[in-house]
mmCIF file of C-alpha atoms and ligand atoms in Angstrom:
data_model
loop_
_atom_site.group_PDB
_atom_site.id
_atom_site.type_symbol
_atom_site.label_atom_id
_atom_site.label_comp_id
_atom_site.label_asym_id
_atom_site.label_seq_id
_atom_site.Cartn_x
_atom_site.Cartn_y
_atom_site.Cartn_z
ATOM 1 C CA MET A 374 1.785 22.787 23.516
ATOM 2 C CA ARG A 375 0.198 20.073 21.032
ATOM 3 C CA PHE A 376 0.857 16.502 20.894
ATOM 4 C CA SER A 377 4.095 15.815 19.246
ATOM 5 C CA THR A 378 5.753 18.686 20.291
ATOM 6 C CA LYS A 379 5.394 17.700 24.196
ATOM 7 C CA ALA A 380 5.946 14.164 22.963
ATOM 8 C CA ILE A 381 9.741 15.053 22.024
ATOM 9 C CA HIS A 382 10.187 17.918 24.556
ATOM 10 C CA VAL A 383 8.328 17.054 27.875
ATOM 11 C CA GLY A 384 10.727 15.558 30.976
ATOM 12 C CA GLN A 385 13.493 16.256 28.110
ATOM 13 C CA ASP A 386 15.355 18.934 28.077
ATOM 14 C CA ALA A 387 19.437 18.586 27.312
ATOM 15 C CA ASP A 388 20.736 17.175 30.629
ATOM 16 C CA PRO A 389 22.142 19.682 33.278
ATOM 17 C CA THR A 390 25.104 18.210 33.788
ATOM 18 C CA THR A 391 26.719 17.794 30.316
ATOM 19 C CA GLY A 392 24.736 20.003 27.802
ATOM 20 C CA ALA A 393 23.691 15.828 26.161
ATOM 21 C CA THR A 394 20.456 17.103 23.760
ATOM 22 C CA ILE A 395 19.002 13.297 24.469
ATOM 23 C CA VAL A 396 18.443 12.701 28.334
ATOM 24 C CA PRO A 397 21.386 9.722 28.971
ATOM 25 C CA ILE A 398 20.892 6.522 30.436
ATOM 26 C CA TYR A 399 21.721 7.012 34.473
ATOM 27 C CA GLN A 400 22.706 3.705 34.399
ATOM 28 C CA THR A 401 23.921 3.704 38.105
ATOM 29 C CA SER A 402 21.716 1.844 41.347
ATOM 30 C CA THR A 403 22.657 4.664 44.074
ATOM 31 C CA TYR A 404 24.250 8.201 43.969
ATOM 32 C CA THR A 405 26.504 9.685 46.054
ATOM 33 C CA GLN A 406 25.919 11.493 49.023
ATOM 34 C CA GLU A 407 28.028 14.853 50.159
ATOM 35 C CA ALA A 408 26.409 13.921 53.626
ATOM 36 C CA VAL A 409 24.775 11.758 55.255
ATOM 37 C CA GLY A 410 20.609 13.122 53.562
ATOM 38 C CA VAL A 411 22.575 15.653 51.125
ATOM 39 C CA HIS A 412 22.201 14.938 47.716
ATOM 40 C CA LYS A 413 20.607 15.962 44.637
ATOM 41 C CA GLY A 414 17.367 14.503 44.814
ATOM 42 C CA TYR A 415 18.144 11.081 43.993
ATOM 43 C CA ASP A 416 19.272 8.692 46.458
ATOM 44 C CA TYR A 417 18.983 5.076 45.066
ATOM 45 C CA SER A 418 17.166 3.477 41.600
ATOM 46 C CA ARG A 419 14.617 1.878 42.973
ATOM 47 C CA THR A 420 13.086 4.923 44.035
ATOM 48 C CA VAL A 421 13.787 7.304 41.826
ATOM 49 C CA ASN A 422 16.465 7.787 38.221
ATOM 50 C CA PRO A 423 16.286 10.958 36.227
ATOM 51 C CA THR A 424 16.128 8.438 33.042
ATOM 52 C CA ARG A 425 13.119 6.815 34.247
ATOM 53 C CA LEU A 426 12.207 10.639 35.870
ATOM 54 C CA ALA A 427 12.115 11.706 31.826
ATOM 55 C CA LEU A 428 10.075 8.891 29.956
ATOM 56 C CA GLU A 429 7.380 9.586 33.532
ATOM 57 C CA ALA A 430 6.547 13.166 32.474
ATOM 58 C CA GLN A 431 6.286 12.448 28.571
ATOM 59 C CA LEU A 432 4.376 9.751 29.059
ATOM 60 C CA ALA A 433 2.060 12.180 31.675
ATOM 61 C CA SER A 434 2.402 15.151 29.220
ATOM 62 C CA LEU A 435 0.543 12.404 26.581
ATOM 63 C CA GLU A 436 -2.072 11.799 28.348
ATOM 64 C CA CYS A 437 -2.695 14.989 29.953
ATOM 65 C CA GLY A 438 -2.483 14.046 33.513
ATOM 66 C CA THR A 439 0.477 15.263 36.068
ATOM 67 C CA TYR A 440 2.028 12.685 37.010
ATOM 68 C CA GLY A 441 3.848 9.204 35.537
ATOM 69 C CA SER A 442 4.569 6.433 37.774
ATOM 70 C CA ALA A 443 6.306 4.002 34.994
ATOM 71 C CA PHE A 444 7.041 -0.075 35.528
ATOM 72 C CA ALA A 445 8.483 -3.037 33.925
ATOM 73 C CA SER A 446 5.861 -4.428 32.233
ATOM 74 C CA GLY A 447 1.966 -3.395 31.781
ATOM 75 C CA MET A 448 1.257 -6.263 34.659
ATOM 76 C CA ALA A 449 3.575 -4.899 37.437
ATOM 77 C CA ALA A 450 1.676 -1.202 36.322
ATOM 78 C CA THR A 451 -2.002 -2.796 36.734
ATOM 79 C CA ALA A 452 -0.682 -4.589 39.643
ATOM 80 C CA ALA A 453 0.483 -1.691 42.238
ATOM 81 C CA VAL A 454 -2.954 -0.109 40.399
ATOM 82 C CA LEU A 455 -5.019 -2.703 41.719
ATOM 83 C CA ASN A 456 -2.316 -1.995 45.201
ATOM 84 C CA LEU A 457 -4.856 0.654 45.817
ATOM 85 C CA LEU A 458 -7.361 -2.219 46.983
ATOM 86 C CA SER A 459 -7.764 -3.797 50.577
ATOM 87 C CA SER A 460 -9.076 -6.846 51.620
ATOM 88 C CA GLY A 461 -12.569 -6.551 51.073
ATOM 89 C CA ASP A 462 -12.834 -4.390 48.612
ATOM 90 C CA HIS A 463 -14.666 -4.933 45.064
ATOM 91 C CA ALA A 464 -13.987 -4.091 41.806
ATOM 92 C CA ILE A 465 -15.887 -4.253 38.421
ATOM 93 C CA VAL A 466 -14.564 -5.433 35.505
ATOM 94 C CA THR A 467 -15.086 -5.755 31.601
ATOM 95 C CA ASP A 468 -15.714 -9.002 30.855
ATOM 96 C CA ASP A 469 -13.444 -8.675 27.793
ATOM 97 C CA LEU A 470 -9.494 -7.889 28.680
ATOM 98 C CA TYR A 471 -6.096 -9.156 28.271
ATOM 99 C CA GLY A 472 -6.138 -12.280 29.510
ATOM 100 C CA GLY A 473 -2.969 -11.484 31.962
ATOM 101 C CA THR A 474 -5.322 -9.409 33.299
ATOM 102 C CA TYR A 475 -7.987 -11.616 34.155
ATOM 103 C CA ARG A 476 -5.438 -14.398 35.522
ATOM 104 C CA LEU A 477 -3.724 -11.463 37.789
ATOM 105 C CA PHE A 478 -6.818 -10.494 39.640
ATOM 106 C CA SER A 479 -8.544 -14.393 39.216
ATOM 107 C CA ARG A 480 -5.881 -16.015 40.180
ATOM 108 C CA VAL A 481 -3.325 -14.351 42.780
ATOM 109 C CA LEU A 482 -5.667 -10.864 43.916
ATOM 110 C CA VAL A 483 -8.469 -12.799 45.197
ATOM 111 C CA ARG A 484 -6.165 -14.630 47.164
ATOM 112 C CA TYR A 485 -5.644 -11.641 49.165
ATOM 113 C CA GLY A 486 -9.332 -11.319 49.341
ATOM 114 C CA LEU A 487 -10.227 -8.995 46.521
ATOM 115 C CA GLU A 488 -13.552 -9.667 44.845
ATOM 116 C CA PHE A 489 -14.010 -8.638 41.035
ATOM 117 C CA THR A 490 -17.236 -8.672 39.369
ATOM 118 C CA TYR A 491 -16.876 -9.491 35.337
ATOM 119 C CA VAL A 492 -19.150 -7.064 33.486
ATOM 120 C CA ASP A 493 -20.071 -6.480 29.538
ATOM 121 C CA MET A 494 -19.498 -2.740 30.709
ATOM 122 C CA SER A 495 -21.227 -1.708 27.354
ATOM 123 C CA ASP A 496 -24.015 -2.416 29.294
ATOM 124 C CA LEU A 497 -24.351 0.457 31.656
ATOM 125 C CA ALA A 498 -27.490 -1.080 33.458
ATOM 126 C CA ALA A 499 -25.363 -3.964 33.770
ATOM 127 C CA VAL A 500 -22.699 -2.226 35.663
ATOM 128 C CA ARG A 501 -25.338 -0.603 37.821
ATOM 129 C CA ALA A 502 -26.594 -3.348 39.133
ATOM 130 C CA ALA A 503 -23.081 -4.788 39.852
ATOM 131 C CA ILE A 504 -22.287 -2.198 42.396
ATOM 132 C CA ARG A 505 -22.278 -3.233 45.756
ATOM 133 C CA PRO A 506 -21.405 -0.549 49.001
ATOM 134 C CA ASN A 507 -17.739 -1.879 48.747
ATOM 135 C CA THR A 508 -17.610 -1.407 44.985
ATOM 136 C CA LYS A 509 -13.476 0.955 45.071
ATOM 137 C CA LEU A 510 -12.717 0.104 41.151
ATOM 138 C CA PHE A 511 -14.208 0.461 37.966
ATOM 139 C CA TRP A 512 -11.212 -1.702 35.250
ATOM 140 C CA ILE A 513 -11.975 -1.303 31.458
ATOM 141 C CA GLU A 514 -10.321 -1.527 28.498
ATOM 142 C CA THR A 515 -11.320 0.434 25.359
ATOM 143 C CA PRO A 516 -10.908 -0.931 22.759
ATOM 144 C CA THR A 517 -11.184 -4.220 24.567
ATOM 145 C CA ASN A 518 -8.520 -7.181 23.551
ATOM 146 C CA PRO A 519 -9.146 -9.051 21.747
ATOM 147 C CA LEU A 520 -13.034 -7.972 20.371
ATOM 148 C CA LEU A 521 -12.825 -4.937 20.435
ATOM 149 C CA LYS A 522 -15.738 -3.409 22.500
ATOM 150 C CA LEU A 523 -16.144 -0.172 23.398
ATOM 151 C CA ILE A 524 -17.122 1.313 26.881
ATOM 152 C CA ASP A 525 -18.274 5.124 27.072
ATOM 153 C CA ILE A 526 -15.655 6.396 29.379
ATOM 154 C CA ALA A 527 -17.228 9.519 29.834
ATOM 155 C CA ALA A 528 -20.853 7.843 30.717
ATOM 156 C CA LEU A 529 -19.220 5.076 33.401
ATOM 157 C CA SER A 530 -17.725 8.006 35.332
ATOM 158 C CA ARG A 531 -20.764 10.006 35.508
ATOM 159 C CA LEU A 532 -22.484 6.612 36.752
ATOM 160 C CA ARG A 533 -19.776 6.068 39.355
ATOM 161 C CA ASP A 534 -20.130 9.986 40.384
ATOM 162 C CA ALA A 535 -23.978 9.552 40.858
ATOM 163 C CA SER A 536 -23.964 6.004 42.628
ATOM 164 C CA ALA A 537 -25.817 6.516 46.297
ATOM 165 C CA ASP A 538 -25.051 2.852 46.591
ATOM 166 C CA LEU A 539 -21.075 3.349 46.830
ATOM 167 C CA GLU A 540 -19.457 3.826 50.951
ATOM 168 C CA THR A 541 -16.903 6.439 49.211
ATOM 169 C CA ARG A 542 -15.801 7.307 45.650
ATOM 170 C CA ALA A 543 -14.735 4.873 43.660
ATOM 171 C CA VAL A 544 -11.779 5.196 41.246
ATOM 172 C CA VAL A 545 -12.012 4.595 37.131
ATOM 173 C CA VAL A 546 -9.330 3.244 35.619
ATOM 174 C CA VAL A 547 -8.762 3.156 31.977
ATOM 175 C CA ASP A 548 -6.339 0.539 30.105
ATOM 176 C CA ASN A 549 -5.334 2.617 27.116
ATOM 177 C CA THR A 550 -2.703 0.027 25.433
ATOM 178 C CA PHE A 551 -5.016 -0.037 22.291
ATOM 179 C CA ALA A 552 -6.060 3.265 22.023
ATOM 180 C CA THR A 553 -2.897 4.940 23.240
ATOM 181 C CA PRO A 554 -2.786 8.639 24.345
ATOM 182 C CA TYR A 555 -2.739 9.957 20.359
ATOM 183 C CA PHE A 556 -6.518 8.764 20.346
ATOM 184 C CA GLN A 557 -7.996 8.846 23.303
ATOM 185 C CA GLN A 558 -7.470 10.602 26.678
ATOM 186 C CA PRO A 559 -9.219 9.235 29.248
ATOM 187 C CA LEU A 560 -8.410 11.788 32.091
ATOM 188 C CA LEU A 561 -9.980 14.096 29.809
ATOM 189 C CA LEU A 562 -13.541 12.029 29.954
ATOM 190 C CA GLY A 563 -13.574 11.905 34.095
ATOM 191 C CA ALA A 564 -11.350 8.798 34.477
ATOM 192 C CA ASP A 565 -8.882 8.665 37.418
ATOM 193 C CA ILE A 566 -5.926 6.651 35.946
ATOM 194 C CA VAL A 567 -4.939 5.627 32.749
ATOM 195 C CA VAL A 568 -3.044 2.328 32.398
ATOM 196 C CA HIS A 569 -0.314 1.193 29.734
ATOM 197 C CA SER A 570 1.620 -2.075 28.762
ATOM 198 C CA THR A 571 3.917 0.440 27.105
ATOM 199 C CA THR A 572 5.622 -2.930 25.721
ATOM 200 C CA LYS A 573 2.713 -1.955 22.249
ATOM 201 C CA TYR A 574 2.412 1.448 20.873
ATOM 202 C CA ILE A 575 4.583 3.652 23.444
ATOM 203 C CA GLY A 576 7.324 2.139 22.754
ATOM 204 C CA GLY A 577 6.661 1.579 19.518
ATOM 205 C CA HIS A 578 9.088 -1.491 18.295
ATOM 206 C CA SER A 579 8.611 -4.514 20.079
ATOM 207 C CA ASP A 580 11.838 -4.104 21.558
ATOM 208 C CA VAL A 581 11.220 -3.711 25.155
ATOM 209 C CA VAL A 582 8.275 -4.412 27.711
ATOM 210 C CA GLY A 583 7.043 -1.918 30.111
ATOM 211 C CA GLY A 584 4.611 -0.114 31.979
ATOM 212 C CA VAL A 585 2.822 3.171 33.454
ATOM 213 C CA ALA A 586 0.283 4.427 35.048
ATOM 214 C CA ILE A 587 -0.619 8.443 35.104
ATOM 215 C CA THR A 588 -3.498 10.391 37.100
ATOM 216 C CA ASP A 589 -3.897 14.225 38.024
ATOM 217 C CA ASP A 590 -5.213 12.968 41.029
ATOM 218 C CA PRO A 591 -1.701 13.846 43.858
ATOM 219 C CA ALA A 592 -3.001 11.762 46.696
ATOM 220 C CA LEU A 593 -3.451 8.784 44.162
ATOM 221 C CA HIS A 594 -0.373 9.282 42.553
ATOM 222 C CA GLU A 595 1.134 9.580 46.513
ATOM 223 C CA ARG A 596 -0.428 5.944 46.751
ATOM 224 C CA ILE A 597 1.115 4.107 43.003
ATOM 225 C CA ALA A 598 3.924 5.902 43.964
ATOM 226 C CA PHE A 599 4.456 4.655 47.221
ATOM 227 C CA HIS A 600 3.820 0.945 46.093
ATOM 228 C CA GLN A 601 6.691 1.301 43.051
ATOM 229 C CA ASN A 602 9.197 2.324 45.825
ATOM 230 C CA SER A 603 8.130 -0.648 47.976
ATOM 231 C CA VAL A 604 7.211 -3.458 45.888
ATOM 232 C CA GLY A 605 9.989 -2.143 43.405
ATOM 233 C CA GLY A 606 8.194 -3.358 39.758
ATOM 234 C CA VAL A 607 10.176 -0.496 38.055
ATOM 235 C CA PRO A 608 11.946 -0.784 34.585
ATOM 236 C CA GLY A 609 15.997 -0.254 34.520
ATOM 237 C CA PRO A 610 17.245 3.444 32.747
ATOM 238 C CA GLN A 611 17.763 0.904 29.312
ATOM 239 C CA ASP A 612 14.374 0.505 29.349
ATOM 240 C CA ALA A 613 12.873 3.686 30.431
ATOM 241 C CA TRP A 614 15.355 4.914 27.178
ATOM 242 C CA LEU A 615 14.009 2.565 24.567
ATOM 243 C CA THR A 616 10.302 3.761 25.326
ATOM 244 C CA MET A 617 10.589 6.960 25.189
ATOM 245 C CA ARG A 618 12.647 7.464 22.232
ATOM 246 C CA GLY A 619 9.950 5.087 21.045
ATOM 247 C CA ALA A 620 7.661 7.433 21.959
ATOM 248 C CA LYS A 621 8.631 10.132 20.274
ATOM 249 C CA THR A 622 7.219 9.156 17.716
ATOM 250 C CA LEU A 623 3.744 7.376 18.405
ATOM 251 C CA ALA A 624 2.006 10.506 16.275
ATOM 252 C CA LEU A 625 2.899 8.995 13.407
ATOM 253 C CA ARG A 626 2.617 5.666 13.622
ATOM 254 C CA MET A 627 -0.224 5.800 14.465
ATOM 255 C CA ARG A 628 -1.253 7.237 12.111
ATOM 256 C CA GLU A 629 0.076 4.524 10.044
ATOM 257 C CA HIS A 630 -1.296 1.786 12.262
ATOM 258 C CA GLU A 631 -5.176 3.417 11.636
ATOM 259 C CA ARG A 632 -5.043 3.768 7.861
ATOM 260 C CA ASN A 633 -3.740 0.251 7.195
ATOM 261 C CA ALA A 634 -6.100 -1.540 9.672
ATOM 262 C CA MET A 635 -9.115 0.869 8.043
ATOM 263 C CA GLN A 636 -7.955 -0.258 4.045
ATOM 264 C CA ILE A 637 -7.334 -4.252 5.721
ATOM 265 C CA ALA A 638 -10.820 -4.259 8.337
ATOM 266 C CA ALA A 639 -12.704 -3.015 4.795
ATOM 267 C CA TYR A 640 -11.511 -5.925 2.531
ATOM 268 C CA LEU A 641 -11.716 -8.325 4.925
ATOM 269 C CA GLU A 642 -14.947 -8.252 5.282
ATOM 270 C CA SER A 643 -15.625 -7.808 1.623
ATOM 271 C CA HIS A 644 -14.086 -11.449 1.646
ATOM 272 C CA PRO A 645 -16.289 -14.261 1.447
ATOM 273 C CA LYS A 646 -14.770 -16.697 3.758
ATOM 274 C CA VAL A 647 -14.212 -14.081 6.457
ATOM 275 C CA ALA A 648 -17.518 -14.653 8.993
ATOM 276 C CA HIS A 649 -16.784 -11.358 11.144
ATOM 277 C CA VAL A 650 -14.475 -8.910 11.582
ATOM 278 C CA HIS A 651 -14.282 -6.493 15.020
ATOM 279 C CA TYR A 652 -13.456 -2.940 14.293
ATOM 280 C CA PRO A 653 -14.585 0.205 15.479
ATOM 281 C CA GLY A 654 -13.818 2.353 12.589
ATOM 282 C CA LEU A 655 -16.340 0.314 10.227
ATOM 283 C CA PRO A 656 -19.908 1.444 10.255
ATOM 284 C CA SER A 657 -21.445 -1.923 10.782
ATOM 285 C CA HIS A 658 -18.873 -1.713 14.506
ATOM 286 C CA PRO A 659 -22.356 -1.903 17.011
ATOM 287 C CA GLN A 660 -20.842 1.020 18.886
ATOM 288 C CA HIS A 661 -19.612 3.156 15.869
ATOM 289 C CA ASP A 662 -20.648 6.507 17.098
ATOM 290 C CA LEU A 663 -18.987 6.051 20.328
ATOM 291 C CA ALA A 664 -15.730 5.417 18.706
ATOM 292 C CA LYS A 665 -16.245 8.700 16.794
ATOM 293 C CA ARG A 666 -17.538 10.336 19.681
ATOM 294 C CA GLN A 667 -14.417 9.246 21.993
ATOM 295 C CA MET A 668 -11.646 8.483 20.037
ATOM 296 C CA SER A 669 -10.145 10.467 17.347
ATOM 297 C CA GLY A 670 -9.386 7.476 15.202
ATOM 298 C CA PHE A 671 -10.211 3.962 15.830
ATOM 299 C CA GLY A 672 -6.468 2.447 16.088
ATOM 300 C CA GLY A 673 -4.856 -0.275 14.638
ATOM 301 C CA MET A 674 -5.932 -3.740 16.181
ATOM 302 C CA LEU A 675 -8.584 -5.105 14.314
ATOM 303 C CA SER A 676 -10.024 -9.542 15.506
ATOM 304 C CA PHE A 677 -11.851 -11.511 12.607
ATOM 305 C CA THR A 678 -13.433 -14.678 12.225
ATOM 306 C CA LEU A 679 -12.915 -17.232 8.867
ATOM 307 C CA HIS A 680 -16.165 -19.070 8.028
ATOM 308 C CA GLY A 681 -14.983 -23.265 8.865
ATOM 309 C CA PRO A 682 -13.722 -24.932 12.196
ATOM 310 C CA GLU A 683 -10.836 -23.611 14.156
ATOM 311 C CA SER A 684 -8.115 -25.150 11.931
ATOM 312 C CA ARG A 685 -8.791 -23.744 9.022
ATOM 313 C CA ALA A 686 -8.386 -20.033 11.502
ATOM 314 C CA LEU A 687 -4.745 -22.262 12.857
ATOM 315 C CA GLU A 688 -3.094 -22.633 9.596
ATOM 316 C CA PHE A 689 -4.275 -19.649 7.949
ATOM 317 C CA ALA A 690 -2.777 -17.605 11.032
ATOM 318 C CA GLY A 691 1.054 -19.837 10.149
ATOM 319 C CA ARG A 692 1.017 -19.293 6.596
ATOM 320 C CA LEU A 693 1.488 -15.388 6.237
ATOM 321 C CA ARG A 694 4.511 -13.872 4.982
ATOM 322 C CA TYR A 695 4.329 -10.367 6.600
ATOM 323 C CA PHE A 696 1.853 -11.349 9.847
ATOM 324 C CA SER A 697 4.222 -12.450 12.417
ATOM 325 C CA LEU A 698 2.069 -15.606 14.703
ATOM 326 C CA ALA A 699 2.939 -13.961 18.367
ATOM 327 C CA GLU A 700 1.133 -12.565 20.891
ATOM 328 C CA SER A 701 1.960 -9.200 21.477
ATOM 329 C CA LEU A 702 1.477 -5.441 19.992
ATOM 330 C CA GLY A 703 1.595 -2.461 18.325
ATOM 331 C CA GLY A 704 4.661 -2.398 17.519
ATOM 332 C CA VAL A 705 4.943 -1.471 13.345
ATOM 333 C CA GLU A 706 5.388 -4.616 11.894
ATOM 334 C CA SER A 707 2.175 -6.606 11.582
ATOM 335 C CA LEU A 708 1.261 -9.578 14.173
ATOM 336 C CA ILE A 709 -1.485 -12.169 14.187
ATOM 337 C CA CYS A 710 -2.464 -13.826 17.268
ATOM 338 C CA HIS A 711 -5.042 -17.047 17.896
ATOM 339 C CA PRO A 712 -6.175 -15.494 21.554
ATOM 340 C CA ALA A 713 -8.369 -18.703 22.876
ATOM 341 C CA ARG A 714 -4.911 -19.838 22.712
ATOM 342 C CA MET A 715 -2.096 -17.808 22.508
ATOM 343 C CA THR A 716 -2.715 -14.210 24.609
ATOM 344 C CA HIS A 717 -6.276 -15.427 26.481
ATOM 345 C CA GLY A 718 -5.512 -18.916 27.129
ATOM 346 C CA SER A 719 -5.507 -17.912 30.807
ATOM 347 C CA ILE A 720 -9.643 -17.710 30.893
ATOM 348 C CA PRO A 721 -11.254 -20.984 31.100
ATOM 349 C CA LYS A 722 -12.576 -22.583 27.722
ATOM 350 C CA ALA A 723 -15.947 -21.544 29.028
ATOM 351 C CA GLU A 724 -15.545 -18.363 29.800
ATOM 352 C CA ARG A 725 -13.807 -17.379 26.957
ATOM 353 C CA GLU A 726 -16.792 -19.037 24.920
ATOM 354 C CA ARG A 727 -19.625 -17.358 27.172
ATOM 355 C CA ARG A 728 -17.410 -14.190 26.241
ATOM 356 C CA GLY A 729 -17.393 -14.306 22.321
ATOM 357 C CA ILE A 730 -13.556 -15.167 22.451
ATOM 358 C CA THR A 731 -13.710 -18.299 19.791
ATOM 359 C CA ASP A 732 -11.732 -20.540 18.822
ATOM 360 C CA GLY A 733 -12.079 -18.982 15.143
ATOM 361 C CA LEU A 734 -10.993 -15.768 16.489
ATOM 362 C CA LEU A 735 -7.845 -14.220 15.250
ATOM 363 C CA ARG A 736 -6.134 -11.131 16.008
ATOM 364 C CA LEU A 737 -4.035 -8.706 13.647
ATOM 365 C CA SER A 738 -1.704 -6.115 14.996
ATOM 366 C CA VAL A 739 -1.556 -4.114 12.043
ATOM 367 C CA GLY A 740 2.142 -3.162 10.822
ATOM 368 C CA ILE A 741 3.310 0.644 9.107
ATOM 369 C CA GLU A 742 4.685 -1.759 6.513
ATOM 370 C CA ASP A 743 3.242 -0.490 2.785
ATOM 371 C CA CYS A 744 -0.398 -2.011 2.768
ATOM 372 C CA GLU A 745 -0.936 -3.072 -0.675
ATOM 373 C CA ASP A 746 2.352 -5.963 0.624
ATOM 374 C CA LEU A 747 -0.162 -6.249 3.867
ATOM 375 C CA LEU A 748 -3.844 -6.622 1.336
ATOM 376 C CA GLU A 749 -2.003 -9.162 -1.067
ATOM 377 C CA ASP A 750 -0.085 -11.288 1.463
ATOM 378 C CA LEU A 751 -3.872 -11.984 3.248
ATOM 379 C CA GLU A 752 -5.541 -12.227 -0.526
ATOM 380 C CA THR A 753 -2.637 -15.021 -1.080
ATOM 381 C CA THR A 754 -3.186 -17.059 1.759
ATOM 382 C CA LEU A 755 -7.234 -16.943 2.289
ATOM 383 C CA GLY A 756 -7.451 -17.784 -1.651
HETATM 384 O O1 P1T B 1365 2.308 -7.760 27.980
HETATM 385 P P1 P1T B 1365 3.013 -6.568 29.361
HETATM 386 O O2 P1T B 1365 3.612 -5.183 29.048
HETATM 387 O O3 P1T B 1365 3.272 -6.405 30.939
HETATM 388 O O4 P1T B 1365 1.089 -5.935 29.745
HETATM 389 C C1 P1T B 1365 0.090 -6.854 29.544
HETATM 390 C C2 P1T B 1365 -0.806 -6.037 29.032
HETATM 391 C C3 P1T B 1365 -1.808 -5.292 29.637
HETATM 392 N N1 P1T B 1365 -2.775 -4.480 29.030
HETATM 393 C C4 P1T B 1365 -3.258 -4.939 27.843
HETATM 394 C C5 P1T B 1365 -4.030 -4.276 27.206
HETATM 395 C C6 P1T B 1365 -2.572 -6.103 26.727
HETATM 396 O O5 P1T B 1365 -3.007 -6.230 26.282
HETATM 397 C C7 P1T B 1365 -1.232 -6.441 27.922
HETATM 398 C C8 P1T B 1365 -0.153 -7.157 27.178
HETATM 399 N N2 P1T B 1365 -0.681 -7.818 25.928
HETATM 400 C C9 P1T B 1365 -0.275 -9.053 25.232
HETATM 401 C C10 P1T B 1365 1.311 -9.549 25.316
HETATM 402 C C11 P1T B 1365 -1.132 -9.424 23.914
HETATM 403 O O6 P1T B 1365 -0.359 -9.791 23.529
HETATM 404 O O7 P1T B 1365 -2.413 -9.735 24.030
#
């Protein structure tokens, strides 16, 4: 079965009770049992809900995985995966990543005795140097948020397999939110777990918050599902249903996002007021070759810096007509954000600057409006 057929059919057979073609929103917290312990496989909706199960099957199939666990947000999915670690364990983390993930690792999970080392993981020698005997997890985003750096998933997985320094096999986790399974399938490249903020491209319409963790390893799935039930960060059935509806058109939307992003990246790169554009689809991107190898398309996210002081970037961000000044990404409408003050504000300034998230950096989530309108908007505002 191919991508869009999976998106529209997997987990979505006609409802066994009524024949409803579309999976119903099972808005129930509990299920009536015939006798104690005698039921149809559903006992309580934190543990299991038919609408959520349909979403989990749909998203797992898109990632070419076997098992999906849906959560109330991308952060809840991330926290559940980090629950695989125990006090004293070490994780190597890409140094460019969503500010909220950094905050969870550096302000919450360190209090439970987990250790994190942030490394530019596009440099595999630096990754190797950071490995310790107690390294249990590699956490990457690729492309990264907000600098669109790439990490070679297959090479990282091989490095992990070959590492004699590890006491046990560490898991490779890929936050695939920016690329989406339409353009990149990390499990096929050797990763163990894929995480998404489904709030973004998978939901696709900026109307629902959610997350998912997907794997093809039954033992890892069992542990993630155990935490999903024990900690309880699950999505309600309405949110699961909305996310599933959005995901049906993921392929259509991603093709348009990419087409528009490619044109806008090329336009910005040629503009004299623009200092630098980060977009993996541009031949000038330092990892363009890896992007072509690892991804089947370059996605809808880009970031860039304008010449001049921060005030120019802030003024520009507030004056656009079709790019709403907002956090988040991946919806049909275009958004602009100022990472240093918005999505990555939880990273201390010195650390941000060291990582390249300067005060002049702006990030675009290119929507699927008519590209001519988006280009005119940029042209008029840049002046
Ligand atoms: O917002 P939530 O659904 O909890 O997902 C968190 C998250 C995880 N991973 C990546 C790569 C993300 O970009 C995010 C959320 N990011 C934004 C809100 C943003 O504007 O970058």
